[in-house]
Amino acid sequence: MNFFHGCTALITGASSGIGEEFARQLAPHARSLILVARRKDRLETLRHELDRPGLTIHCHTADLADEVQIEALLASLAASGERVSLLINNAGLGDHGFFEESDWSRVSAMLDVNVKALTRLTHALLPDLVRAGRGAILNVSSIASLLPLPKMAVYAATKAYVTSFSEALRAELRGTGVSVTALCPGPVSTEFGRIADRPDGGDPMPAPEIFKVPVEDVAAAGLAAVERDRARVIPGWFICVAMTLASLVPIFVLRLFLAQRRSDER
Ligand SMILES: NC(=O)c1ccc[n+]([C@@H]2O[C@H](COP(=O)([O-])OP(=O)(O)OC[C@H]3O[C@@H](n4cnc5c(N)ncnc54)[C@H](OP(=O)(O)O)[C@@H]3O)[C@@H](O)[C@H]2O)c1
């Protein structure tokens, strides 16, 4: 964890799940943590838990689906004089069910948070990282980014964006001292599944236990990948092997399988 010693980390979605765990694991090493989410009470509770001499924790309440609130976050960051050296774009949400039955406000929020906010924060903070000649961006993607996923079509597409964007940006930044890593977890027990399930009581998002990786291990794998300057990491050997095998399946075979699944479920 020497890599993170004295760092200033901005973590989006720090009020729960993987983001909260990033904050816990970075707190003993960082100089400053900037925690961003909508639920202020959760951020404040975490601030009290992690408080220690030598660590400054800023809690910033922002709805990342709202451009105005993103700009306000960036303005307050500029005014504070904090220079972010580690940007963790973790905030995200899913929506499970057929696209044609989806609620537009949920689809729109997914596009705004998973794609637009991540891109805007990266765009705003990257020039300082490059100028400093040192820094890292950790984008939380998903194994859903690696294959099309019926009943999570938009979510998987937003995460395909995150993985592709991360890989391309990493290539652009070669030699600048700034690394970009995509963390691609499989199912993790957080609030994600409950939020992705539709309020109208559709079938719950499947999350086979055998594929699940503890949230602590997911965050640790992400930070270890940043430390080792890895382009991409899938936490958990079992899911990693399964995804590697799945990626070898020809697309026409995959299409037959996915189409079959869809007709079975209708
Ligand atoms: N859990 C999984 O199975 C899994 C698998 C693969 C990838 N991921 C990815 O991992 C990341 C973290 O998810 P998680 O599993 O930790 O889920 P989680 O427990 O639901 O946490 C999601 C975080 O995102 C924040 N967030 C959501 N919408 C936001 C908005 N409009 N504005 C600001 N913050 C917002 C939430 O904070 P507030 O609600 O307080 O705003 C919360 O802190 C996501 O990008 C997710 O896609 C999760």
PDB file of C-alpha atoms and ligand atoms in Angstrom:
ATOM      1  CA  MET A   1       0.000   0.000   0.000  1.00  0.00           C
ATOM      2  CA  ASN A   2       3.092   2.272  -0.179  1.00  0.00           C
ATOM      3  CA  PHE A   3       1.806   3.511  -3.522  1.00  0.00           C
ATOM      4  CA  PHE A   4      -1.117   5.175  -1.724  1.00  0.00           C
ATOM      5  CA  HIS A   5       0.930   6.719   1.073  1.00  0.00           C
ATOM      6  CA  GLY A   6       0.011  10.415   1.325  1.00  0.00           C
ATOM      7  CA  CYS A   7      -2.423  10.284  -1.593  1.00  0.00           C
ATOM      8  CA  THR A   8      -5.537  12.403  -2.037  1.00  0.00           C
ATOM      9  CA  ALA A   9      -8.286  10.085  -3.217  1.00  0.00           C
ATOM     10  CA  LEU A  10     -11.673  11.109  -4.554  1.00  0.00           C
ATOM     11  CA  ILE A  11     -14.107   8.194  -4.281  1.00  0.00           C
ATOM     12  CA  THR A  12     -17.561   8.406  -5.820  1.00  0.00           C
ATOM     13  CA  GLY A  13     -20.282   6.202  -4.372  1.00  0.00           C
ATOM     14  CA  ALA A  14     -18.508   6.065  -1.011  1.00  0.00           C
ATOM     15  CA  SER A  15     -21.740   5.799   1.001  1.00  0.00           C
ATOM     16  CA  SER A  16     -22.063   2.047   0.524  1.00  0.00           C
ATOM     17  CA  GLY A  17     -20.666  -1.191  -0.863  1.00  0.00           C
ATOM     18  CA  ILE A  18     -17.424  -1.210  -2.832  1.00  0.00           C
ATOM     19  CA  GLY A  19     -16.888   2.570  -2.570  1.00  0.00           C
ATOM     20  CA  GLU A  20     -17.201   2.518   1.218  1.00  0.00           C
ATOM     21  CA  GLU A  21     -14.696  -0.344   1.312  1.00  0.00           C
ATOM     22  CA  PHE A  22     -12.220   1.591  -0.869  1.00  0.00           C
ATOM     23  CA  ALA A  23     -12.387   4.392   1.704  1.00  0.00           C
ATOM     24  CA  ARG A  24     -11.773   1.939   4.595  1.00  0.00           C
ATOM     25  CA  GLN A  25      -8.753   0.381   2.886  1.00  0.00           C
ATOM     26  CA  LEU A  26      -7.236   3.713   1.837  1.00  0.00           C
ATOM     27  CA  ALA A  27      -7.809   5.520   5.150  1.00  0.00           C
ATOM     28  CA  PRO A  28      -4.675   4.184   6.917  1.00  0.00           C
ATOM     29  CA  HIS A  29      -2.463   5.378   4.021  1.00  0.00           C
ATOM     30  CA  ALA A  30      -4.068   8.454   2.474  1.00  0.00           C
ATOM     31  CA  ARG A  31      -3.482  12.090   3.405  1.00  0.00           C
ATOM     32  CA  SER A  32      -6.931  13.114   2.239  1.00  0.00           C
ATOM     33  CA  LEU A  33     -10.160  11.361   1.235  1.00  0.00           C
ATOM     34  CA  ILE A  34     -12.942  13.096  -0.673  1.00  0.00           C
ATOM     35  CA  LEU A  35     -16.084  11.026  -0.298  1.00  0.00           C
ATOM     36  CA  VAL A  36     -18.924  11.651  -2.733  1.00  0.00           C
ATOM     37  CA  ALA A  37     -22.506  10.310  -2.749  1.00  0.00           C
ATOM     38  CA  ARG A  38     -26.067  11.501  -2.196  1.00  0.00           C
ATOM     39  CA  ARG A  39     -26.568  10.118   1.328  1.00  0.00           C
ATOM     40  CA  LYS A  40     -24.862  12.616   3.612  1.00  0.00           C
ATOM     41  CA  ASP A  41     -25.626  10.688   6.826  1.00  0.00           C
ATOM     42  CA  ARG A  42     -23.819   7.604   5.480  1.00  0.00           C
ATOM     43  CA  LEU A  43     -20.795   9.667   4.462  1.00  0.00           C
ATOM     44  CA  GLU A  44     -20.673  11.366   7.874  1.00  0.00           C
ATOM     45  CA  THR A  45     -20.864   8.006   9.684  1.00  0.00           C
ATOM     46  CA  LEU A  46     -17.976   6.750   7.565  1.00  0.00           C
ATOM     47  CA  ARG A  47     -16.007   9.925   8.253  1.00  0.00           C
ATOM     48  CA  HIS A  48     -16.362   9.315  12.016  1.00  0.00           C
ATOM     49  CA  GLU A  49     -15.340   5.684  11.639  1.00  0.00           C
ATOM     50  CA  LEU A  50     -12.215   6.473   9.597  1.00  0.00           C
ATOM     51  CA  ASP A  51     -11.115   9.636  11.374  1.00  0.00           C
ATOM     52  CA  ARG A  52      -7.448   9.541  12.484  1.00  0.00           C
ATOM     53  CA  PRO A  53      -4.698  12.126  13.013  1.00  0.00           C
ATOM     54  CA  GLY A  54      -3.050  13.098   9.733  1.00  0.00           C
ATOM     55  CA  LEU A  55      -6.066  12.206   7.589  1.00  0.00           C
ATOM     56  CA  THR A  56      -8.455  14.846   6.248  1.00  0.00           C
ATOM     57  CA  ILE A  57     -11.863  13.593   5.153  1.00  0.00           C
ATOM     58  CA  HIS A  58     -14.186  15.760   3.075  1.00  0.00           C
ATOM     59  CA  CYS A  59     -17.766  14.574   2.572  1.00  0.00           C
ATOM     60  CA  HIS A  60     -19.411  15.962  -0.515  1.00  0.00           C
ATOM     61  CA  THR A  61     -23.100  15.342  -1.118  1.00  0.00           C
ATOM     62  CA  ALA A  62     -23.877  15.281  -4.822  1.00  0.00           C
ATOM     63  CA  ASP A  63     -26.319  13.602  -7.162  1.00  0.00           C
ATOM     64  CA  LEU A  64     -24.008  12.547  -9.980  1.00  0.00           C
ATOM     65  CA  ALA A  65     -26.980  12.242 -12.331  1.00  0.00           C
ATOM     66  CA  ASP A  66     -27.230  16.025 -12.138  1.00  0.00           C
ATOM     67  CA  GLU A  67     -24.689  17.998 -14.211  1.00  0.00           C
ATOM     68  CA  VAL A  68     -25.151  21.105 -12.053  1.00  0.00           C
ATOM     69  CA  GLN A  69     -24.213  19.175  -8.918  1.00  0.00           C
ATOM     70  CA  ILE A  70     -21.160  17.674 -10.637  1.00  0.00           C
ATOM     71  CA  GLU A  71     -19.970  21.156 -11.603  1.00  0.00           C
ATOM     72  CA  ALA A  72     -20.565  22.333  -8.012  1.00  0.00           C
ATOM     73  CA  LEU A  73     -18.435  19.428  -6.754  1.00  0.00           C
ATOM     74  CA  LEU A  74     -15.636  20.363  -9.169  1.00  0.00           C
ATOM     75  CA  ALA A  75     -15.865  24.042  -8.185  1.00  0.00           C
ATOM     76  CA  SER A  76     -15.663  23.248  -4.472  1.00  0.00           C
ATOM     77  CA  LEU A  77     -12.698  20.972  -5.142  1.00  0.00           C
ATOM     78  CA  ALA A  78     -10.903  23.750  -7.021  1.00  0.00           C
ATOM     79  CA  ALA A  79     -11.684  26.219  -4.221  1.00  0.00           C
ATOM     80  CA  SER A  80     -10.391  23.832  -1.538  1.00  0.00           C
ATOM     81  CA  GLY A  81      -6.993  23.613  -3.257  1.00  0.00           C
ATOM     82  CA  GLU A  82      -6.989  19.798  -2.888  1.00  0.00           C
ATOM     83  CA  ARG A  83      -5.141  18.095  -5.749  1.00  0.00           C
ATOM     84  CA  VAL A  84      -6.594  14.666  -6.398  1.00  0.00           C
ATOM     85  CA  SER A  85      -3.929  12.039  -7.076  1.00  0.00           C
ATOM     86  CA  LEU A  86      -6.260   9.026  -7.147  1.00  0.00           C
ATOM     87  CA  LEU A  87      -9.679   9.235  -8.782  1.00  0.00           C
ATOM     88  CA  ILE A  88     -11.959   6.267  -8.089  1.00  0.00           C
ATOM     89  CA  ASN A  89     -15.011   6.416 -10.330  1.00  0.00           C
ATOM     90  CA  ASN A  90     -17.090   3.882  -8.455  1.00  0.00           C
ATOM     91  CA  ALA A  91     -20.655   5.254  -8.204  1.00  0.00           C
ATOM     92  CA  GLY A  92     -23.038   3.281 -10.348  1.00  0.00           C
ATOM     93  CA  LEU A  93     -26.400   1.593 -10.543  1.00  0.00           C
ATOM     94  CA  GLY A  94     -28.139  -1.153 -12.487  1.00  0.00           C
ATOM     95  CA  ASP A  95     -31.641  -1.977 -13.670  1.00  0.00           C
ATOM     96  CA  HIS A  96     -32.772  -5.580 -14.091  1.00  0.00           C
ATOM     97  CA  GLY A  97     -35.546  -6.486 -16.527  1.00  0.00           C
ATOM     98  CA  PHE A  98     -36.544  -6.240 -20.163  1.00  0.00           C
ATOM     99  CA  PHE A  99     -35.574  -2.929 -21.785  1.00  0.00           C
ATOM    100  CA  GLU A 100     -39.016  -2.396 -23.326  1.00  0.00           C
ATOM    101  CA  GLU A 101     -40.533  -2.478 -19.810  1.00  0.00           C
ATOM    102  CA  SER A 102     -37.951  -0.198 -18.231  1.00  0.00           C
ATOM    103  CA  ASP A 103     -38.667   3.089 -16.506  1.00  0.00           C
ATOM    104  CA  TRP A 104     -36.975   5.874 -18.467  1.00  0.00           C
ATOM    105  CA  SER A 105     -35.901   7.748 -15.334  1.00  0.00           C
ATOM    106  CA  ARG A 106     -33.867   4.689 -14.201  1.00  0.00           C
ATOM    107  CA  VAL A 107     -32.334   4.217 -17.664  1.00  0.00           C
ATOM    108  CA  SER A 108     -31.441   7.881 -17.796  1.00  0.00           C
ATOM    109  CA  ALA A 109     -29.887   7.816 -14.301  1.00  0.00           C
ATOM    110  CA  MET A 110     -27.738   4.811 -15.313  1.00  0.00           C
ATOM    111  CA  LEU A 111     -26.451   6.617 -18.389  1.00  0.00           C
ATOM    112  CA  ASP A 112     -25.807   9.791 -16.411  1.00  0.00           C
ATOM    113  CA  VAL A 113     -24.043   8.205 -13.416  1.00  0.00           C
ATOM    114  CA  ASN A 114     -22.295   5.185 -14.981  1.00  0.00           C
ATOM    115  CA  VAL A 115     -21.130   6.990 -18.132  1.00  0.00           C
ATOM    116  CA  LYS A 116     -21.490  10.770 -18.090  1.00  0.00           C
ATOM    117  CA  ALA A 117     -20.404  11.546 -14.523  1.00  0.00           C
ATOM    118  CA  LEU A 118     -17.424   9.173 -14.775  1.00  0.00           C
ATOM    119  CA  THR A 119     -16.347  10.801 -18.022  1.00  0.00           C
ATOM    120  CA  ARG A 120     -16.862  14.359 -16.753  1.00  0.00           C
ATOM    121  CA  LEU A 121     -14.904  13.807 -13.521  1.00  0.00           C
ATOM    122  CA  THR A 122     -12.084  12.172 -15.460  1.00  0.00           C
ATOM    123  CA  HIS A 123     -12.058  15.008 -17.990  1.00  0.00           C
ATOM    124  CA  ALA A 124     -11.959  17.660 -15.270  1.00  0.00           C
ATOM    125  CA  LEU A 125      -9.314  16.060 -13.037  1.00  0.00           C
ATOM    126  CA  LEU A 126      -6.995  14.486 -15.609  1.00  0.00           C
ATOM    127  CA  PRO A 127      -5.055  17.627 -16.647  1.00  0.00           C
ATOM    128  CA  ASP A 128      -3.822  18.104 -13.041  1.00  0.00           C
ATOM    129  CA  LEU A 129      -2.781  14.459 -12.812  1.00  0.00           C
ATOM    130  CA  VAL A 130      -0.835  14.729 -16.066  1.00  0.00           C
ATOM    131  CA  ARG A 131       0.780  18.011 -14.986  1.00  0.00           C
ATOM    132  CA  ALA A 132       1.887  16.360 -11.723  1.00  0.00           C
ATOM    133  CA  GLY A 133       3.343  13.455 -13.736  1.00  0.00           C
ATOM    134  CA  ARG A 134       1.900  10.985 -11.241  1.00  0.00           C
ATOM    135  CA  GLY A 135      -1.533   9.667 -10.392  1.00  0.00           C
ATOM    136  CA  ALA A 136      -4.089   6.968 -11.034  1.00  0.00           C
ATOM    137  CA  ILE A 137      -7.653   6.541 -12.184  1.00  0.00           C
ATOM    138  CA  LEU A 138      -9.576   3.465 -11.094  1.00  0.00           C
ATOM    139  CA  ASN A 139     -12.829   2.999 -12.972  1.00  0.00           C
ATOM    140  CA  VAL A 140     -15.264   0.494 -11.517  1.00  0.00           C
ATOM    141  CA  SER A 141     -16.680  -1.435 -14.450  1.00  0.00           C
ATOM    142  CA  SER A 142     -18.121  -4.964 -14.297  1.00  0.00           C
ATOM    143  CA  ILE A 143     -17.852  -8.387 -15.896  1.00  0.00           C
ATOM    144  CA  ALA A 144     -21.106  -7.248 -17.533  1.00  0.00           C
ATOM    145  CA  SER A 145     -18.873  -5.046 -19.699  1.00  0.00           C
ATOM    146  CA  LEU A 146     -17.351  -8.101 -21.343  1.00  0.00           C
ATOM    147  CA  LEU A 147     -20.483  -9.762 -22.763  1.00  0.00           C
ATOM    148  CA  PRO A 148     -23.944  -8.579 -23.849  1.00  0.00           C
ATOM    149  CA  LEU A 149     -26.373  -9.155 -20.982  1.00  0.00           C
ATOM    150  CA  PRO A 150     -30.083  -9.535 -21.779  1.00  0.00           C
ATOM    151  CA  LYS A 151     -32.299  -8.082 -19.012  1.00  0.00           C
ATOM    152  CA  MET A 152     -29.439  -5.752 -18.086  1.00  0.00           C
ATOM    153  CA  ALA A 153     -28.866  -4.442 -21.600  1.00  0.00           C
ATOM    154  CA  VAL A 154     -28.294  -0.774 -20.758  1.00  0.00           C
ATOM    155  CA  TYR A 155     -26.281  -1.492 -17.591  1.00  0.00           C
ATOM    156  CA  ALA A 156     -23.958  -3.880 -19.497  1.00  0.00           C
ATOM    157  CA  ALA A 157     -23.603  -1.321 -22.303  1.00  0.00           C
ATOM    158  CA  THR A 158     -22.676   1.430 -19.823  1.00  0.00           C
ATOM    159  CA  LYS A 159     -20.019  -0.846 -18.337  1.00  0.00           C
ATOM    160  CA  ALA A 160     -18.732  -1.801 -21.828  1.00  0.00           C
ATOM    161  CA  TYR A 161     -18.225   1.949 -22.250  1.00  0.00           C
ATOM    162  CA  VAL A 162     -16.322   2.125 -18.947  1.00  0.00           C
ATOM    163  CA  THR A 163     -13.971  -0.735 -19.844  1.00  0.00           C
ATOM    164  CA  SER A 164     -13.390   0.508 -23.396  1.00  0.00           C
ATOM    165  CA  PHE A 165     -12.884   4.117 -22.264  1.00  0.00           C
ATOM    166  CA  SER A 166     -10.443   2.982 -19.560  1.00  0.00           C
ATOM    167  CA  GLU A 167      -8.368   0.902 -21.969  1.00  0.00           C
ATOM    168  CA  ALA A 168      -8.175   3.665 -24.583  1.00  0.00           C
ATOM    169  CA  LEU A 169      -7.375   6.357 -22.027  1.00  0.00           C
ATOM    170  CA  ARG A 170      -4.688   4.151 -20.521  1.00  0.00           C
ATOM    171  CA  ALA A 171      -3.056   3.863 -23.953  1.00  0.00           C
ATOM    172  CA  GLU A 172      -3.294   7.649 -24.469  1.00  0.00           C
ATOM    173  CA  LEU A 173      -1.632   8.268 -21.112  1.00  0.00           C
ATOM    174  CA  ARG A 174       1.326   5.936 -21.565  1.00  0.00           C
ATOM    175  CA  GLY A 175       4.493   7.681 -20.435  1.00  0.00           C
ATOM    176  CA  THR A 176       2.685  10.437 -18.507  1.00  0.00           C
ATOM    177  CA  GLY A 177       2.963   8.777 -15.083  1.00  0.00           C
ATOM    178  CA  VAL A 178      -0.834   8.487 -14.888  1.00  0.00           C
ATOM    179  CA  SER A 179      -2.341   4.992 -14.951  1.00  0.00           C
ATOM    180  CA  VAL A 180      -5.875   3.888 -15.721  1.00  0.00           C
ATOM    181  CA  THR A 181      -7.315   0.626 -14.416  1.00  0.00           C
ATOM    182  CA  ALA A 182     -10.720  -0.972 -14.989  1.00  0.00           C
ATOM    183  CA  LEU A 183     -12.024  -3.066 -12.101  1.00  0.00           C
ATOM    184  CA  CYS A 184     -14.470  -5.688 -13.422  1.00  0.00           C
ATOM    185  CA  PRO A 185     -16.193  -7.437 -10.522  1.00  0.00           C
ATOM    186  CA  GLY A 186     -18.717 -10.244 -10.813  1.00  0.00           C
ATOM    187  CA  PRO A 187     -21.577 -10.352  -8.288  1.00  0.00           C
ATOM    188  CA  VAL A 188     -20.790  -8.712  -4.927  1.00  0.00           C
ATOM    189  CA  SER A 189     -23.154  -8.574  -1.921  1.00  0.00           C
ATOM    190  CA  THR A 190     -23.854  -4.842  -1.660  1.00  0.00           C
ATOM    191  CA  GLU A 191     -26.977  -2.716  -2.101  1.00  0.00           C
ATOM    192  CA  PHE A 192     -26.495  -2.947  -5.875  1.00  0.00           C
ATOM    193  CA  GLY A 193     -28.798  -5.967  -6.427  1.00  0.00           C
ATOM    194  CA  ARG A 194     -31.677  -4.527  -4.374  1.00  0.00           C
ATOM    195  CA  ILE A 195     -31.465  -1.239  -6.282  1.00  0.00           C
ATOM    196  CA  ALA A 196     -31.222  -2.990  -9.675  1.00  0.00           C
ATOM    197  CA  ASP A 197     -34.370  -5.015  -8.944  1.00  0.00           C
ATOM    198  CA  ARG A 198     -37.409  -3.151 -10.189  1.00  0.00           C
ATOM    199  CA  PRO A 199     -39.784  -1.720  -7.596  1.00  0.00           C
ATOM    200  CA  ASP A 200     -42.770  -3.220  -9.456  1.00  0.00           C
ATOM    201  CA  GLY A 201     -41.669  -6.683  -8.277  1.00  0.00           C
ATOM    202  CA  GLY A 202     -40.134  -8.219 -11.409  1.00  0.00           C
ATOM    203  CA  ASP A 203     -37.898 -11.246 -10.952  1.00  0.00           C
ATOM    204  CA  PRO A 204     -34.809 -10.518  -8.830  1.00  0.00           C
ATOM    205  CA  MET A 205     -31.390 -10.101 -10.412  1.00  0.00           C
ATOM    206  CA  PRO A 206     -29.663 -13.526 -10.400  1.00  0.00           C
ATOM    207  CA  ALA A 207     -26.409 -13.586  -8.430  1.00  0.00           C
ATOM    208  CA  PRO A 208     -25.170 -17.185  -8.070  1.00  0.00           C
ATOM    209  CA  GLU A 209     -23.353 -17.615  -4.725  1.00  0.00           C
ATOM    210  CA  ILE A 210     -20.518 -19.528  -6.390  1.00  0.00           C
ATOM    211  CA  PHE A 211     -19.510 -16.408  -8.349  1.00  0.00           C
ATOM    212  CA  LYS A 212     -19.730 -13.996  -5.419  1.00  0.00           C
ATOM    213  CA  VAL A 213     -16.567 -12.333  -4.106  1.00  0.00           C
ATOM    214  CA  PRO A 214     -16.518 -10.511  -0.720  1.00  0.00           C
ATOM    215  CA  VAL A 215     -16.604  -6.723  -1.002  1.00  0.00           C
ATOM    216  CA  GLU A 216     -13.295  -6.452   0.910  1.00  0.00           C
ATOM    217  CA  ASP A 217     -11.559  -8.678  -1.668  1.00  0.00           C
ATOM    218  CA  VAL A 218     -13.049  -6.707  -4.579  1.00  0.00           C
ATOM    219  CA  ALA A 219     -11.779  -3.366  -3.249  1.00  0.00           C
ATOM    220  CA  ALA A 220      -8.390  -4.888  -2.362  1.00  0.00           C
ATOM    221  CA  ALA A 221      -8.069  -6.361  -5.881  1.00  0.00           C
ATOM    222  CA  GLY A 222      -8.845  -2.964  -7.396  1.00  0.00           C
ATOM    223  CA  LEU A 223      -6.239  -1.166  -5.290  1.00  0.00           C
ATOM    224  CA  ALA A 224      -3.642  -3.906  -5.870  1.00  0.00           C
ATOM    225  CA  ALA A 225      -4.223  -3.581  -9.630  1.00  0.00           C
ATOM    226  CA  VAL A 226      -3.630   0.189  -9.416  1.00  0.00           C
ATOM    227  CA  GLU A 227      -0.464  -0.400  -7.402  1.00  0.00           C
ATOM    228  CA  ARG A 228       0.811  -2.888 -10.019  1.00  0.00           C
ATOM    229  CA  ASP A 229      -0.303  -0.650 -12.894  1.00  0.00           C
ATOM    230  CA  ARG A 230      -2.653  -3.287 -14.341  1.00  0.00           C
ATOM    231  CA  ALA A 231      -5.058  -2.371 -17.149  1.00  0.00           C
ATOM    232  CA  ARG A 232      -7.906  -4.567 -15.970  1.00  0.00           C
ATOM    233  CA  VAL A 233      -8.736  -6.871 -13.093  1.00  0.00           C
ATOM    234  CA  ILE A 234     -11.508  -9.403 -12.463  1.00  0.00           C
ATOM    235  CA  PRO A 235     -11.489 -10.157  -8.702  1.00  0.00           C
ATOM    236  CA  GLY A 236     -11.847 -13.834  -7.689  1.00  0.00           C
ATOM    237  CA  TRP A 237     -10.125 -16.698  -9.497  1.00  0.00           C
ATOM    238  CA  PHE A 238     -13.336 -18.630 -10.206  1.00  0.00           C
ATOM    239  CA  ILE A 239     -15.173 -15.786 -11.931  1.00  0.00           C
ATOM    240  CA  CYS A 240     -11.944 -14.772 -13.668  1.00  0.00           C
ATOM    241  CA  VAL A 241     -11.534 -18.256 -15.185  1.00  0.00           C
ATOM    242  CA  ALA A 242     -15.261 -18.403 -16.085  1.00  0.00           C
ATOM    243  CA  MET A 243     -15.082 -15.028 -17.868  1.00  0.00           C
ATOM    244  CA  THR A 244     -11.870 -15.966 -19.675  1.00  0.00           C
ATOM    245  CA  LEU A 245     -13.569 -19.133 -20.982  1.00  0.00           C
ATOM    246  CA  ALA A 246     -16.745 -17.200 -21.889  1.00  0.00           C
ATOM    247  CA  SER A 247     -14.674 -14.715 -23.889  1.00  0.00           C
ATOM    248  CA  LEU A 248     -13.401 -17.597 -26.045  1.00  0.00           C
ATOM    249  CA  VAL A 249     -16.935 -18.601 -27.117  1.00  0.00           C
ATOM    250  CA  PRO A 250     -17.588 -17.476 -30.735  1.00  0.00           C
ATOM    251  CA  ILE A 251     -20.154 -14.664 -30.937  1.00  0.00           C
ATOM    252  CA  PHE A 252     -22.588 -16.711 -33.095  1.00  0.00           C
ATOM    253  CA  VAL A 253     -22.712 -19.438 -30.416  1.00  0.00           C
ATOM    254  CA  LEU A 254     -23.236 -16.760 -27.768  1.00  0.00           C
ATOM    255  CA  ARG A 255     -26.091 -15.224 -29.775  1.00  0.00           C
ATOM    256  CA  LEU A 256     -27.860 -18.597 -29.996  1.00  0.00           C
ATOM    257  CA  PHE A 257     -27.479 -19.080 -26.230  1.00  0.00           C
ATOM    258  CA  LEU A 258     -28.698 -15.573 -25.373  1.00  0.00           C
ATOM    259  CA  ALA A 259     -31.676 -15.770 -27.743  1.00  0.00           C
ATOM    260  CA  GLN A 260     -32.638 -19.163 -26.288  1.00  0.00           C
ATOM    261  CA  ARG A 261     -32.523 -17.773 -22.746  1.00  0.00           C
ATOM    262  CA  ARG A 262     -34.721 -14.852 -23.715  1.00  0.00           C
ATOM    263  CA  SER A 263     -37.430 -17.022 -25.320  1.00  0.00           C
ATOM    264  CA  ASP A 264     -37.386 -19.328 -22.252  1.00  0.00           C
ATOM    265  CA  GLU A 265     -38.008 -16.371 -19.958  1.00  0.00           C
ATOM    266  CA  ARG A 266     -40.915 -14.830 -21.879  1.00  0.00           C
TER     267      ARG A 266
HETATM  268  N1  LIG B   1     -22.396  -5.258  -6.501  1.00  0.00           N
HETATM  269  C1  LIG B   1     -22.184  -5.869  -7.643  1.00  0.00           C
HETATM  270  O1  LIG B   1     -22.624  -7.024  -7.853  1.00  0.00           O
HETATM  271  C2  LIG B   1     -21.355  -5.194  -8.712  1.00  0.00           C
HETATM  272  C3  LIG B   1     -20.797  -5.979  -9.727  1.00  0.00           C
HETATM  273  C4  LIG B   1     -20.037  -5.368 -10.718  1.00  0.00           C
HETATM  274  C5  LIG B   1     -19.845  -4.002 -10.691  1.00  0.00           C
HETATM  275  N2  LIG B   1     -20.408  -3.253  -9.704  1.00  0.00           N
HETATM  276  C6  LIG B   1     -20.192  -1.804  -9.749  1.00  0.00           C
HETATM  277  O2  LIG B   1     -19.604  -1.410  -8.537  1.00  0.00           O
HETATM  278  C7  LIG B   1     -19.901  -0.032  -8.294  1.00  0.00           C
HETATM  279  C8  LIG B   1     -20.321   0.131  -6.851  1.00  0.00           C
HETATM  280  O3  LIG B   1     -21.500  -0.607  -6.646  1.00  0.00           O
HETATM  281  P1  LIG B   1     -21.847  -1.352  -5.284  1.00  0.00           P
HETATM  282  O4  LIG B   1     -21.932  -2.788  -5.572  1.00  0.00           O
HETATM  283  O5  LIG B   1     -20.972  -0.886  -4.195  1.00  0.00           O
HETATM  284  O6  LIG B   1     -23.359  -0.851  -5.092  1.00  0.00           O
HETATM  285  P2  LIG B   1     -24.040   0.037  -3.949  1.00  0.00           P
HETATM  286  O7  LIG B   1     -23.803  -0.553  -2.611  1.00  0.00           O
HETATM  287  O8  LIG B   1     -25.446   0.217  -4.409  1.00  0.00           O
HETATM  288  O9  LIG B   1     -23.256   1.428  -4.039  1.00  0.00           O
HETATM  289  C9  LIG B   1     -23.483   2.325  -5.104  1.00  0.00           C
HETATM  290  C10 LIG B   1     -22.895   3.668  -4.739  1.00  0.00           C
HETATM  291  O10 LIG B   1     -23.129   4.558  -5.831  1.00  0.00           O
HETATM  292  C11 LIG B   1     -23.717   5.739  -5.329  1.00  0.00           C
HETATM  293  N3  LIG B   1     -24.630   6.345  -6.287  1.00  0.00           N
HETATM  294  C12 LIG B   1     -25.633   5.749  -6.971  1.00  0.00           C
HETATM  295  N4  LIG B   1     -26.313   6.666  -7.682  1.00  0.00           N
HETATM  296  C13 LIG B   1     -25.728   7.871  -7.424  1.00  0.00           C
HETATM  297  C14 LIG B   1     -26.007   9.197  -7.828  1.00  0.00           C
HETATM  298  N5  LIG B   1     -27.021   9.495  -8.633  1.00  0.00           N
HETATM  299  N6  LIG B   1     -25.212  10.182  -7.362  1.00  0.00           N
HETATM  300  C15 LIG B   1     -24.177   9.915  -6.513  1.00  0.00           C
HETATM  301  N7  LIG B   1     -23.875   8.683  -6.105  1.00  0.00           N
HETATM  302  C16 LIG B   1     -24.657   7.674  -6.536  1.00  0.00           C
HETATM  303  C17 LIG B   1     -24.487   5.316  -4.079  1.00  0.00           C
HETATM  304  O11 LIG B   1     -24.587   6.424  -3.173  1.00  0.00           O
HETATM  305  P3  LIG B   1     -25.943   7.194  -2.796  1.00  0.00           P
HETATM  306  O12 LIG B   1     -27.081   6.265  -3.009  1.00  0.00           O
HETATM  307  O13 LIG B   1     -25.738   7.597  -1.372  1.00  0.00           O
HETATM  308  O14 LIG B   1     -25.951   8.368  -3.715  1.00  0.00           O
HETATM  309  C18 LIG B   1     -23.564   4.258  -3.499  1.00  0.00           C
HETATM  310  O15 LIG B   1     -22.592   4.836  -2.678  1.00  0.00           O
HETATM  311  C19 LIG B   1     -20.966   0.348  -9.319  1.00  0.00           C
HETATM  312  O16 LIG B   1     -20.370   1.078 -10.366  1.00  0.00           O
HETATM  313  C20 LIG B   1     -21.468  -0.987  -9.839  1.00  0.00           C
HETATM  314  O17 LIG B   1     -21.941  -0.894 -11.162  1.00  0.00           O
HETATM  315  C21 LIG B   1     -21.145  -3.818  -8.700  1.00  0.00           C
END
